PDB file of C-alpha atoms and ligand atoms in Angstrom:
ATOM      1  CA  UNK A   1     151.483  79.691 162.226  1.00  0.00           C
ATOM      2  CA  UNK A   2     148.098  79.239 164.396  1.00  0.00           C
ATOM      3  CA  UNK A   3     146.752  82.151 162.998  1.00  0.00           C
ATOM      4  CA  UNK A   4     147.098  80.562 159.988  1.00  0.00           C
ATOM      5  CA  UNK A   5     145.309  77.270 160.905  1.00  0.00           C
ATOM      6  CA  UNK A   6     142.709  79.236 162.294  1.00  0.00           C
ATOM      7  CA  UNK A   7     142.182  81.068 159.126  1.00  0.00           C
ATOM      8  CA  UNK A   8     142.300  78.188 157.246  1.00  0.00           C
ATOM      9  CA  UNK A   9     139.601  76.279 159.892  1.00  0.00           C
ATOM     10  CA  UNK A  10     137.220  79.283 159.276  1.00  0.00           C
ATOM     11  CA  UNK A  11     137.564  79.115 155.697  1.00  0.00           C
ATOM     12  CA  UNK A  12     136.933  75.718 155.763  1.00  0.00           C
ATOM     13  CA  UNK A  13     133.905  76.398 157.526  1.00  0.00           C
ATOM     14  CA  UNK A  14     132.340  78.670 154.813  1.00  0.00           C
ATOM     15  CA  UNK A  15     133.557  76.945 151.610  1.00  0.00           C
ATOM     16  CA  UNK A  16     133.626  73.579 152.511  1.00  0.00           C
ATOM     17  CA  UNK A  17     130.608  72.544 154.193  1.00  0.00           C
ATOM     18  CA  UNK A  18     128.117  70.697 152.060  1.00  0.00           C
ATOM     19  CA  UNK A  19     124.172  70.525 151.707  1.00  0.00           C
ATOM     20  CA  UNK A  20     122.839  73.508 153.696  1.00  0.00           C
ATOM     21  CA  UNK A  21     125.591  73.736 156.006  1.00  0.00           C
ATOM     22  CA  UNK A  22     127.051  75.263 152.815  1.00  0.00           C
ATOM     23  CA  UNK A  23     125.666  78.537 154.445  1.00  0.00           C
ATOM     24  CA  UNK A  24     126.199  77.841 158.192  1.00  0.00           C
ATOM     25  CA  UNK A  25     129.310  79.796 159.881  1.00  0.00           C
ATOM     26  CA  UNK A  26     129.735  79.725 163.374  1.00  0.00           C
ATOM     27  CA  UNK A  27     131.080  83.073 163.370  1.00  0.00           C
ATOM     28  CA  UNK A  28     130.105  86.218 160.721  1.00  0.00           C
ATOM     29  CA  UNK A  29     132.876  86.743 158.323  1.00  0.00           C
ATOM     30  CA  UNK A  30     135.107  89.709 159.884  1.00  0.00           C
ATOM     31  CA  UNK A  31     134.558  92.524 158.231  1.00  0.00           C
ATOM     32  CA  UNK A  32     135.894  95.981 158.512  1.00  0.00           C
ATOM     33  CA  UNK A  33     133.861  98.139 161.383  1.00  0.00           C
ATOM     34  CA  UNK A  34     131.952 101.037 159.716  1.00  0.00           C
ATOM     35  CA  UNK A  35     133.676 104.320 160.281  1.00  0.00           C
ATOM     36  CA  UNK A  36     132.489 105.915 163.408  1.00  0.00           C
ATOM     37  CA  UNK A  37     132.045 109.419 164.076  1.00  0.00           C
ATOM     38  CA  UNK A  38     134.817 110.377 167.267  1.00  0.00           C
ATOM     39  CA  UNK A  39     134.916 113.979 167.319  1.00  0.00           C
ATOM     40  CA  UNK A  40     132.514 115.585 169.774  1.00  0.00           C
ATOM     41  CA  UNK A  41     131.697 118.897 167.841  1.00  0.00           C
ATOM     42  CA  UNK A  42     131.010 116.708 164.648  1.00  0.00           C
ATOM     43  CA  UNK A  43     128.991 114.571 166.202  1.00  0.00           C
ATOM     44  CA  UNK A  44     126.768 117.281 167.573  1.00  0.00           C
ATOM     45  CA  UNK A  45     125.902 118.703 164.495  1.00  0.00           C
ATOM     46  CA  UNK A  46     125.449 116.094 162.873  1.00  0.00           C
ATOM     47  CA  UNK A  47     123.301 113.772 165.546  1.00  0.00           C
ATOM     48  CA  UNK A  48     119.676 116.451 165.762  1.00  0.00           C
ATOM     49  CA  UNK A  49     119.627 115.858 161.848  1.00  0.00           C
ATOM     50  CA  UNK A  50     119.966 112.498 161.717  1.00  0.00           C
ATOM     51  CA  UNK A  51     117.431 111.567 164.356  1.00  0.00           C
ATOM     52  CA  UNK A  52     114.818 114.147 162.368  1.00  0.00           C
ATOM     53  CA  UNK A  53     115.343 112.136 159.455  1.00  0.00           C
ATOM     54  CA  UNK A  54     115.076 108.274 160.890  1.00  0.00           C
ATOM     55  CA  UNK A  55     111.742 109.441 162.182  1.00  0.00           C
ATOM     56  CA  UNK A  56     110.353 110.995 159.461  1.00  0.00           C
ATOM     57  CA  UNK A  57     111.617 107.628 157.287  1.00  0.00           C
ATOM     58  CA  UNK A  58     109.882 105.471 160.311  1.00  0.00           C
ATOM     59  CA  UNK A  59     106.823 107.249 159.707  1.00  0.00           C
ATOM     60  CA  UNK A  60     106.920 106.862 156.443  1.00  0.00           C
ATOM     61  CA  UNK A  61     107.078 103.447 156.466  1.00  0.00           C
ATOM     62  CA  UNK A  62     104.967 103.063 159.462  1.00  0.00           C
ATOM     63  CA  UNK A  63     102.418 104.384 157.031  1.00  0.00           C
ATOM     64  CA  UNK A  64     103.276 102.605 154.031  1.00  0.00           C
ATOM     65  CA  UNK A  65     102.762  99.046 156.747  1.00  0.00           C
ATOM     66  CA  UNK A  66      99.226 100.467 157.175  1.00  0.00           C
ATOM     67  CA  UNK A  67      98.630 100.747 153.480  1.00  0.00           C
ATOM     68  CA  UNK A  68      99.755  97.905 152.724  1.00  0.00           C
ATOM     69  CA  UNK A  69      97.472  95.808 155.290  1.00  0.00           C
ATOM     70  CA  UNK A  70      94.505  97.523 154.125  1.00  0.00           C
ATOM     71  CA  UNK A  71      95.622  96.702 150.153  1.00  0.00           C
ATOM     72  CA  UNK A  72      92.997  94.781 148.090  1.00  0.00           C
ATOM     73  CA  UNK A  73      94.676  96.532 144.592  1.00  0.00           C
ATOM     74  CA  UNK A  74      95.360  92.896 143.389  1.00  0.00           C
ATOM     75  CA  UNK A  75      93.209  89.511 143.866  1.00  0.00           C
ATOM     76  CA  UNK A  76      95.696  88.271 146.045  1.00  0.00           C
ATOM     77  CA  UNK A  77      94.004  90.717 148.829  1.00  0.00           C
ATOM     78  CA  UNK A  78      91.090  88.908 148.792  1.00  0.00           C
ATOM     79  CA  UNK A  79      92.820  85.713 150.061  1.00  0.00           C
ATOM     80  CA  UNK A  80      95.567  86.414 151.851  1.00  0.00           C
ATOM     81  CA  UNK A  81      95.547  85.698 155.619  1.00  0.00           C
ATOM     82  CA  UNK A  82      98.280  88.606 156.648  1.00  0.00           C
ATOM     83  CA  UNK A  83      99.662  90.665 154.306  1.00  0.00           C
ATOM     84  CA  UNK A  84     103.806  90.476 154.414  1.00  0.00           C
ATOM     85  CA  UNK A  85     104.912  94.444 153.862  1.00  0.00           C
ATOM     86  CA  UNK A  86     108.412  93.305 155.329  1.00  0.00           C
ATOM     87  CA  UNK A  87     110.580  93.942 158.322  1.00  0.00           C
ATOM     88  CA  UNK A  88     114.199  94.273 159.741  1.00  0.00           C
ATOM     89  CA  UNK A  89     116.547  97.505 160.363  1.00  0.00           C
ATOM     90  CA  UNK A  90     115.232 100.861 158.042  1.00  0.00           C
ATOM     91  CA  UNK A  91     118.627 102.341 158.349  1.00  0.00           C
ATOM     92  CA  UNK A  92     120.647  99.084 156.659  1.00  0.00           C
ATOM     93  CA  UNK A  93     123.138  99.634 153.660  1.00  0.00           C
ATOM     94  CA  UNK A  94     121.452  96.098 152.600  1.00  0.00           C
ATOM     95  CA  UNK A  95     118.234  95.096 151.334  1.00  0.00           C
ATOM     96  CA  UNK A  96     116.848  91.142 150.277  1.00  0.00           C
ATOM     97  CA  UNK A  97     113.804  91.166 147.943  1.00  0.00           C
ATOM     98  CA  UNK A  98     112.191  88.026 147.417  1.00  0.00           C
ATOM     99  CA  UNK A  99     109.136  87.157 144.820  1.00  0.00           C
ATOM    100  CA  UNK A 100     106.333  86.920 147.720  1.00  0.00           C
ATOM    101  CA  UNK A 101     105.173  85.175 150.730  1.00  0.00           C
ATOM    102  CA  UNK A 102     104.516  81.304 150.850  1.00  0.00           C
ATOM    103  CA  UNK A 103     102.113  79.542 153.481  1.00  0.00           C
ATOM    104  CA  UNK A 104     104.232  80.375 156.599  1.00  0.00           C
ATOM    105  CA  UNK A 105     104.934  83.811 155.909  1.00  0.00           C
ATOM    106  CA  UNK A 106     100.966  84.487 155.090  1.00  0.00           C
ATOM    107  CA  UNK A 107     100.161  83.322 158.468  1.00  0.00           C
ATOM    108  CA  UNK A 108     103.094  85.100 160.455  1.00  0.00           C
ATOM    109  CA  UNK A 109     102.796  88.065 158.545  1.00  0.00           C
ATOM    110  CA  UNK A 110     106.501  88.258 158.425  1.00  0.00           C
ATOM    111  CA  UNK A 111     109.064  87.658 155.374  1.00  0.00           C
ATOM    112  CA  UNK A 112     110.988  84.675 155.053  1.00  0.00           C
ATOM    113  CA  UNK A 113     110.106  82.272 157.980  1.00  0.00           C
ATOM    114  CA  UNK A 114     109.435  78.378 156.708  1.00  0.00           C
ATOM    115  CA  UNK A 115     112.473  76.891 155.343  1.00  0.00           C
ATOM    116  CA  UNK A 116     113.704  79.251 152.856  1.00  0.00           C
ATOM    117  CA  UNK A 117     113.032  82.104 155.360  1.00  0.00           C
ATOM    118  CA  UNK A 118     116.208  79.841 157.377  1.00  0.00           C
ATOM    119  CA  UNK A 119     118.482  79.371 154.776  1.00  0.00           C
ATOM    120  CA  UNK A 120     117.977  82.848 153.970  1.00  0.00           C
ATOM    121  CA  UNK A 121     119.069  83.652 157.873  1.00  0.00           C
ATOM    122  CA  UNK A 122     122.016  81.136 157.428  1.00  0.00           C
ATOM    123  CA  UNK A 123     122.860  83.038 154.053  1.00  0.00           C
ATOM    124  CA  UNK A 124     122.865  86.290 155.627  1.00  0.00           C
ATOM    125  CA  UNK A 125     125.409  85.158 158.810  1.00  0.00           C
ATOM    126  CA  UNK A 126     127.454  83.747 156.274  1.00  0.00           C
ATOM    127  CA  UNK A 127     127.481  87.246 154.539  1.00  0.00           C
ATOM    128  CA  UNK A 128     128.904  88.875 157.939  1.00  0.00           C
ATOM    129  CA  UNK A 129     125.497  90.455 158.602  1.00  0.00           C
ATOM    130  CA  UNK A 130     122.756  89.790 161.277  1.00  0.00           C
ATOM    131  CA  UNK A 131     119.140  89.336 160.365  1.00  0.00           C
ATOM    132  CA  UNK A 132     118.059  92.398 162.418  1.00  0.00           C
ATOM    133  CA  UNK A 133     120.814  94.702 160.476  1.00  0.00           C
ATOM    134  CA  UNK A 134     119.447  93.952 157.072  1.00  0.00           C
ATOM    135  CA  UNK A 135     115.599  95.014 155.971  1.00  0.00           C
ATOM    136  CA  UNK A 136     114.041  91.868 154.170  1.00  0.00           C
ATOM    137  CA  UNK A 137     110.596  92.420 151.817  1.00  0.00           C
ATOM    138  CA  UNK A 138     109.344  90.619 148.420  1.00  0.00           C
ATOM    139  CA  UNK A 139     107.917  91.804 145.585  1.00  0.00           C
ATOM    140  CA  UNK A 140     104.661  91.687 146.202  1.00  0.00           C
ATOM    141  CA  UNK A 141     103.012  91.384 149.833  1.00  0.00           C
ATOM    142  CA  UNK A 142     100.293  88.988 149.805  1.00  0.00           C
ATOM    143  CA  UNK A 143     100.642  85.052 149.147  1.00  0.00           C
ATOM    144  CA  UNK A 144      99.804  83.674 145.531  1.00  0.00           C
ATOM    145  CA  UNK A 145      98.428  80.898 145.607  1.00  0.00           C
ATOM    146  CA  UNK A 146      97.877  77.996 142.786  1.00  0.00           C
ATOM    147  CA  UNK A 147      94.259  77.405 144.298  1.00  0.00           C
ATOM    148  CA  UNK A 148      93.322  80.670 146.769  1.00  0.00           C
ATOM    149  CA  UNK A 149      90.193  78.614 147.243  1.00  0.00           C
ATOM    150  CA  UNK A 150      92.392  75.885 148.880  1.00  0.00           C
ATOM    151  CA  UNK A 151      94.652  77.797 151.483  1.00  0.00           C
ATOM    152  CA  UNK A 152      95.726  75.130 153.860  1.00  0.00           C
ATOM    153  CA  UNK A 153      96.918  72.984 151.113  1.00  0.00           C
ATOM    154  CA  UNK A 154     100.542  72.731 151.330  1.00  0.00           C
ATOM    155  CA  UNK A 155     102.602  72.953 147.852  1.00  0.00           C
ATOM    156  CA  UNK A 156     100.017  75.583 147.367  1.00  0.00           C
ATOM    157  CA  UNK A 157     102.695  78.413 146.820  1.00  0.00           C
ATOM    158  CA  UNK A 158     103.064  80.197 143.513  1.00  0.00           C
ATOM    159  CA  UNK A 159     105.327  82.897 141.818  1.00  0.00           C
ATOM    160  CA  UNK A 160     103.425  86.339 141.520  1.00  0.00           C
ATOM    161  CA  UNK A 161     101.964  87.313 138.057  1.00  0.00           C
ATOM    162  CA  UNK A 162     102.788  90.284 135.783  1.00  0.00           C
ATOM    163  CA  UNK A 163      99.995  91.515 136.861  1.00  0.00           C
ATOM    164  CA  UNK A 164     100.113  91.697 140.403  1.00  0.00           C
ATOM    165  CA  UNK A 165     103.763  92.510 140.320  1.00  0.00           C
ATOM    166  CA  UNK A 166     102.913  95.619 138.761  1.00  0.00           C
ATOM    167  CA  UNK A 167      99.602  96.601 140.998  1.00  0.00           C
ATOM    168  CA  UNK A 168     102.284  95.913 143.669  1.00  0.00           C
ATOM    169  CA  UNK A 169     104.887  97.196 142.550  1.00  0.00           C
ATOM    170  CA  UNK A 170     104.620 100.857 144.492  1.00  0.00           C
ATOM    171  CA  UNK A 171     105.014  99.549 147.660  1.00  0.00           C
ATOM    172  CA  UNK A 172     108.478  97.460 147.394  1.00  0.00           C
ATOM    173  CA  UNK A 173     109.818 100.663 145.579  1.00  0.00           C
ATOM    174  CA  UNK A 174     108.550 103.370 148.047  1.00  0.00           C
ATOM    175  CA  UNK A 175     110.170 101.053 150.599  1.00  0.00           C
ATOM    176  CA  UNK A 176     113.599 101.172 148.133  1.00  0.00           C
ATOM    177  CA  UNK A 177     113.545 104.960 148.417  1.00  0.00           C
ATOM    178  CA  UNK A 178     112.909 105.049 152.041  1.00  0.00           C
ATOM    179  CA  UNK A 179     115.066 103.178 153.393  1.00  0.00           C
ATOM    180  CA  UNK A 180     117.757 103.899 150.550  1.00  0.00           C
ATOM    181  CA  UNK A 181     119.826 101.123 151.133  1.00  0.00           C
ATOM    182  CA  UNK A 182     123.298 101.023 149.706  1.00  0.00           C
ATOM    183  CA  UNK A 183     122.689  97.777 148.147  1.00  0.00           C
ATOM    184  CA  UNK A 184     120.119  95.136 147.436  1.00  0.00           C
ATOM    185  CA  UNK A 185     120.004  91.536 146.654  1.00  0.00           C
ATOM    186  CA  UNK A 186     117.137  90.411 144.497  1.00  0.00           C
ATOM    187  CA  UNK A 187     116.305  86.791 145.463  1.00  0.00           C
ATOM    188  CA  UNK A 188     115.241  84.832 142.591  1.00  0.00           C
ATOM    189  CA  UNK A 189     114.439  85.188 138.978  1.00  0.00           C
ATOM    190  CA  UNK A 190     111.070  87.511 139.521  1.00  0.00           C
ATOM    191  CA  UNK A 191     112.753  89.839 141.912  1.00  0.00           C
ATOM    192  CA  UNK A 192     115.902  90.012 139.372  1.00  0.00           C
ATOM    193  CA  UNK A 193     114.255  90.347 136.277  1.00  0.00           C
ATOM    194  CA  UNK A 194     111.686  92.785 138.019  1.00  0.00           C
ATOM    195  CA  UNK A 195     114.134  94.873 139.490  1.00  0.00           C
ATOM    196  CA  UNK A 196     117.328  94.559 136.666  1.00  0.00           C
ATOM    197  CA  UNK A 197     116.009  93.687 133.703  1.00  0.00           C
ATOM    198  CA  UNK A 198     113.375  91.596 131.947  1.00  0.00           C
ATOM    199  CA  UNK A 199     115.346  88.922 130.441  1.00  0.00           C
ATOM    200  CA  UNK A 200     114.439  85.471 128.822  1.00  0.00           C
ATOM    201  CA  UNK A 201     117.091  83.698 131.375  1.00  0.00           C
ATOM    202  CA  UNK A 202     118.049  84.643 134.641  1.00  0.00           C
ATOM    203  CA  UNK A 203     121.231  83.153 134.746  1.00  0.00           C
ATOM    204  CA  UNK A 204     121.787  86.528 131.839  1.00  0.00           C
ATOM    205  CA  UNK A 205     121.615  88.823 135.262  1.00  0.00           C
ATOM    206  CA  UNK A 206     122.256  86.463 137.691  1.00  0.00           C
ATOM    207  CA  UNK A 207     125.924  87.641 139.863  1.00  0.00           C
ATOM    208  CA  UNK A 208     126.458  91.304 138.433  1.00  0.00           C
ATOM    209  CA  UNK A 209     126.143  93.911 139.955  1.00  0.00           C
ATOM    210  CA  UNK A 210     123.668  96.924 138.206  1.00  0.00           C
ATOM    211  CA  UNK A 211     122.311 100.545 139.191  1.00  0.00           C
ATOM    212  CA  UNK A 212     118.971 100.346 140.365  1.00  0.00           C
ATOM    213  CA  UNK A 213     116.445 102.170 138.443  1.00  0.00           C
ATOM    214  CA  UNK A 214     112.866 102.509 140.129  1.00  0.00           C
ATOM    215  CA  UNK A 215     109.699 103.562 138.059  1.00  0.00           C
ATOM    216  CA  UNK A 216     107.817 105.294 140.824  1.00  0.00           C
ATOM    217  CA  UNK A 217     110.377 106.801 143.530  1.00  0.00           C
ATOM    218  CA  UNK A 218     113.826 108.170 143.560  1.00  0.00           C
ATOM    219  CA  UNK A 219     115.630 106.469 146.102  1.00  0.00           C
ATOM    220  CA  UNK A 220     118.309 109.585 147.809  1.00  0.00           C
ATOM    221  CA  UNK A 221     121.405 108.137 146.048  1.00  0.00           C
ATOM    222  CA  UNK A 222     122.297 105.584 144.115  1.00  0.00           C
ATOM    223  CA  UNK A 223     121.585 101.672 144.775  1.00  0.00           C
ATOM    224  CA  UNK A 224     123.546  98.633 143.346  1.00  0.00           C
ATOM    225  CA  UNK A 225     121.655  95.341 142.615  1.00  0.00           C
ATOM    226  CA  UNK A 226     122.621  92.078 142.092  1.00  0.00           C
ATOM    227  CA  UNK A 227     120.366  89.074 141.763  1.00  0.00           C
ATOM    228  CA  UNK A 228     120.867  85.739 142.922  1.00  0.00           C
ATOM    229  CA  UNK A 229     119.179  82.477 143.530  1.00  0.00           C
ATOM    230  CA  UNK A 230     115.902  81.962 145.770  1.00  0.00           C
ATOM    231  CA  UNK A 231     116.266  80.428 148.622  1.00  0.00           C
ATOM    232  CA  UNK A 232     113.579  77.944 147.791  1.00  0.00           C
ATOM    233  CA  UNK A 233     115.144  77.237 144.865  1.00  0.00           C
ATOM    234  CA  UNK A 234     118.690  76.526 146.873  1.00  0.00           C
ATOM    235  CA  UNK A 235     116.759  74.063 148.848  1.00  0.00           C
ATOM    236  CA  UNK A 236     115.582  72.582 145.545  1.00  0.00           C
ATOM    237  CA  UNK A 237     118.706  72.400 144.122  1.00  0.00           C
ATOM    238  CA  UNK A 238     121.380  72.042 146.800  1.00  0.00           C
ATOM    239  CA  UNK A 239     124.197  72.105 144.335  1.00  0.00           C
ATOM    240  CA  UNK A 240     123.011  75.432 142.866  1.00  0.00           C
ATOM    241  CA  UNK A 241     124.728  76.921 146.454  1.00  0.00           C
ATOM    242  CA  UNK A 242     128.186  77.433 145.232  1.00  0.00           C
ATOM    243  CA  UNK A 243     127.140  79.450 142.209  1.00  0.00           C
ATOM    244  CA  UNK A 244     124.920  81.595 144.709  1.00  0.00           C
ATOM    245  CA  UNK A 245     127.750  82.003 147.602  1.00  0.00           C
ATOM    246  CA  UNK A 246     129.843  83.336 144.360  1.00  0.00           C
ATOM    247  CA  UNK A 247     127.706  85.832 143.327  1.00  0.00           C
ATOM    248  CA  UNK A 248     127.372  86.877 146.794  1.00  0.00           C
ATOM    249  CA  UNK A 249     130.950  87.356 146.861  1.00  0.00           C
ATOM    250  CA  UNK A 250     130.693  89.588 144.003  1.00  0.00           C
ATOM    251  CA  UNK A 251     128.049  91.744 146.099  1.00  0.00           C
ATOM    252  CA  UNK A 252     130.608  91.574 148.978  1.00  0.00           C
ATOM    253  CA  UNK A 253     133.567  92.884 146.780  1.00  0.00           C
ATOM    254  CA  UNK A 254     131.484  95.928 146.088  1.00  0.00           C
ATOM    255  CA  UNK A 255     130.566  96.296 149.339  1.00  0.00           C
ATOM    256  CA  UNK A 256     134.127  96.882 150.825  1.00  0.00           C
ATOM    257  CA  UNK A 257     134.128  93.420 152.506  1.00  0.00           C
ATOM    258  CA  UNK A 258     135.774  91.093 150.143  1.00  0.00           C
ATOM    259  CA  UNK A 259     139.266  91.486 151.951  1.00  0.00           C
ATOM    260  CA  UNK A 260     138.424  88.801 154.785  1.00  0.00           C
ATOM    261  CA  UNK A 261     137.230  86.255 152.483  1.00  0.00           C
ATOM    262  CA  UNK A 262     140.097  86.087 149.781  1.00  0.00           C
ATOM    263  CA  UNK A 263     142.079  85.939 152.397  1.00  0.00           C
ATOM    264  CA  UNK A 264     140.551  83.118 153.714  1.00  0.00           C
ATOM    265  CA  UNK A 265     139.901  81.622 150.408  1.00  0.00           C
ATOM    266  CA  UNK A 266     143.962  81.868 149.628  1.00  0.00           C
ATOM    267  CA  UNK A 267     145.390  80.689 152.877  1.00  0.00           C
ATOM    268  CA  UNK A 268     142.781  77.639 152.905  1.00  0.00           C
TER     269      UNK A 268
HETATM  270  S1  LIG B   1      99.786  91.818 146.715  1.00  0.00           S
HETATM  271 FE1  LIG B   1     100.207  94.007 146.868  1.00  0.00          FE
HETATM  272  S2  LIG B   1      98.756  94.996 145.450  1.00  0.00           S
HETATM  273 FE2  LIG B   1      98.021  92.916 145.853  1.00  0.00          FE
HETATM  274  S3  LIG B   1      96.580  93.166 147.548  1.00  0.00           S
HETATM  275 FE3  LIG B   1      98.560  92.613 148.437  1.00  0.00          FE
HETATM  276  S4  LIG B   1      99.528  94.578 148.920  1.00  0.00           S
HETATM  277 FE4  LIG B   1      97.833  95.010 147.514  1.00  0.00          FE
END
């Protein structure tokens, strides 16, 4: 009987809330514990190979930073403060790609840090994850700007062109294929319809999950994809929230994880 109110309390925590705390959990969802590797002998041969090929993959991106700070392939080089290549754990099963950086991020030089970069962090606990366990990057790495003559005007922010999508467009996939996550979430209508499909609506992609297909790297397996809203735009549009926590779920169902939640859900 109390472990049913406290099941219920927790679900109330994640479905009930309103405004932002829509996305705040005290806890992570419980999810099941990745499968660890307990025999000895296993482990030895397997360990040597795997710690050859997370360096290798940190070079590689290691590199790929330095490119990308050096980058004027696209105007947006010649304003930018910092350039944002991205950040968080290169060996994650889960990936957020956003459309680019906005005024905070061009000045930290990190992804996701005004506002939106918080939800996002909220979105992500609520999710059963950490921010450190999941790698975070946008589609393209320097900050568009409505006036790049004006860049400590506030509102200033704008979504990325065609054109500098595709000039940047190399870097977000070599960092697909390197880190070869098992799944990604596209934030927003120019991640989605850059990385799914080029349709005339989002909401046409938005909450399924697709195979990833990358123009200039193969990624070492497959990668599912599923696109959901911006934070900014969740901030915009508070009520949009429930629509994004269900697509999330979908992502969660595919991800092995969706067993805590229903339960939840049903005994709430
Ligand atoms: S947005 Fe991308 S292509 Fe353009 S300058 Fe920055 S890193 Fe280079």
């Amino acid at each position: 009987m109390q472990k049913a109110r406290n099941l219920a309390k927790e679900l109330k925590n994640y479905l009930l809330n309103e405004e932002e705390g829509f996305f705040i959990a005290k806890k992570p969802l419980k999810t099941k514990k990745a499968e660890t590797i307990t025999k000895k002998d296993t482990a030895q041969k397997i360990v040597p190979k795997v710690k050859t090929v997370v360096k290798d993959k940190a070079v590689a991106l290691s590199e790929l930073i330095e490119q990308i700070k050096k980058c004027t392939r696209c105007e947006l080089g010649k304003t930018r403060i910092k350039a944002v290549p991205g950040e968080g754990n290169i060996n994650t099963k889960l990936m957020f790609i956003g459309e680019g950086p906005g005024f905070d991020e061009d000045r930290q030089g990190r992804p996701f840090v005004g506002r939106a970069g918080q939800l996002l962090d909220k979105i992500i606990v609520a999710m059963g994850f950490k921010r450190e366990e999941v790698f975070i990057a946008n589609m393209v790495k320097c900050h568009p700007m409505k006036e790049p003559n004006n860049p400590e005007k506030h509102g200033n922010d704008r979504a990325p062109n065609q054109e500098e999508i595709a000039l940047c467009r190399r870097y977000i996939e070599e960092q697909i294929a390197l880190i070869s996550p098992d799944f990604i979430v596209a934030l927003g209508s120019v991640a989605g319809r850059s990385l799914i499909k080029d349709v005339p609506t989002f909401s046409a992609i938005r909450g399924k999950i697709y195979d990833l297909n990358l123009t200039y790297a193969t990624p070492a397996k497959p990668i599912k994809i599923l696109a959901t809203f911006h934070p900014a735009a969740l901030l915009r549009n508070p009520a949009w929230k429930k629509d994004a926590w269900a697509d999330l779920k979908v992502l969660l169902a595919a991800m092995g994880r969706e067993h805590k939640s229903q339960t939840n859900e049903k005994q709430g």
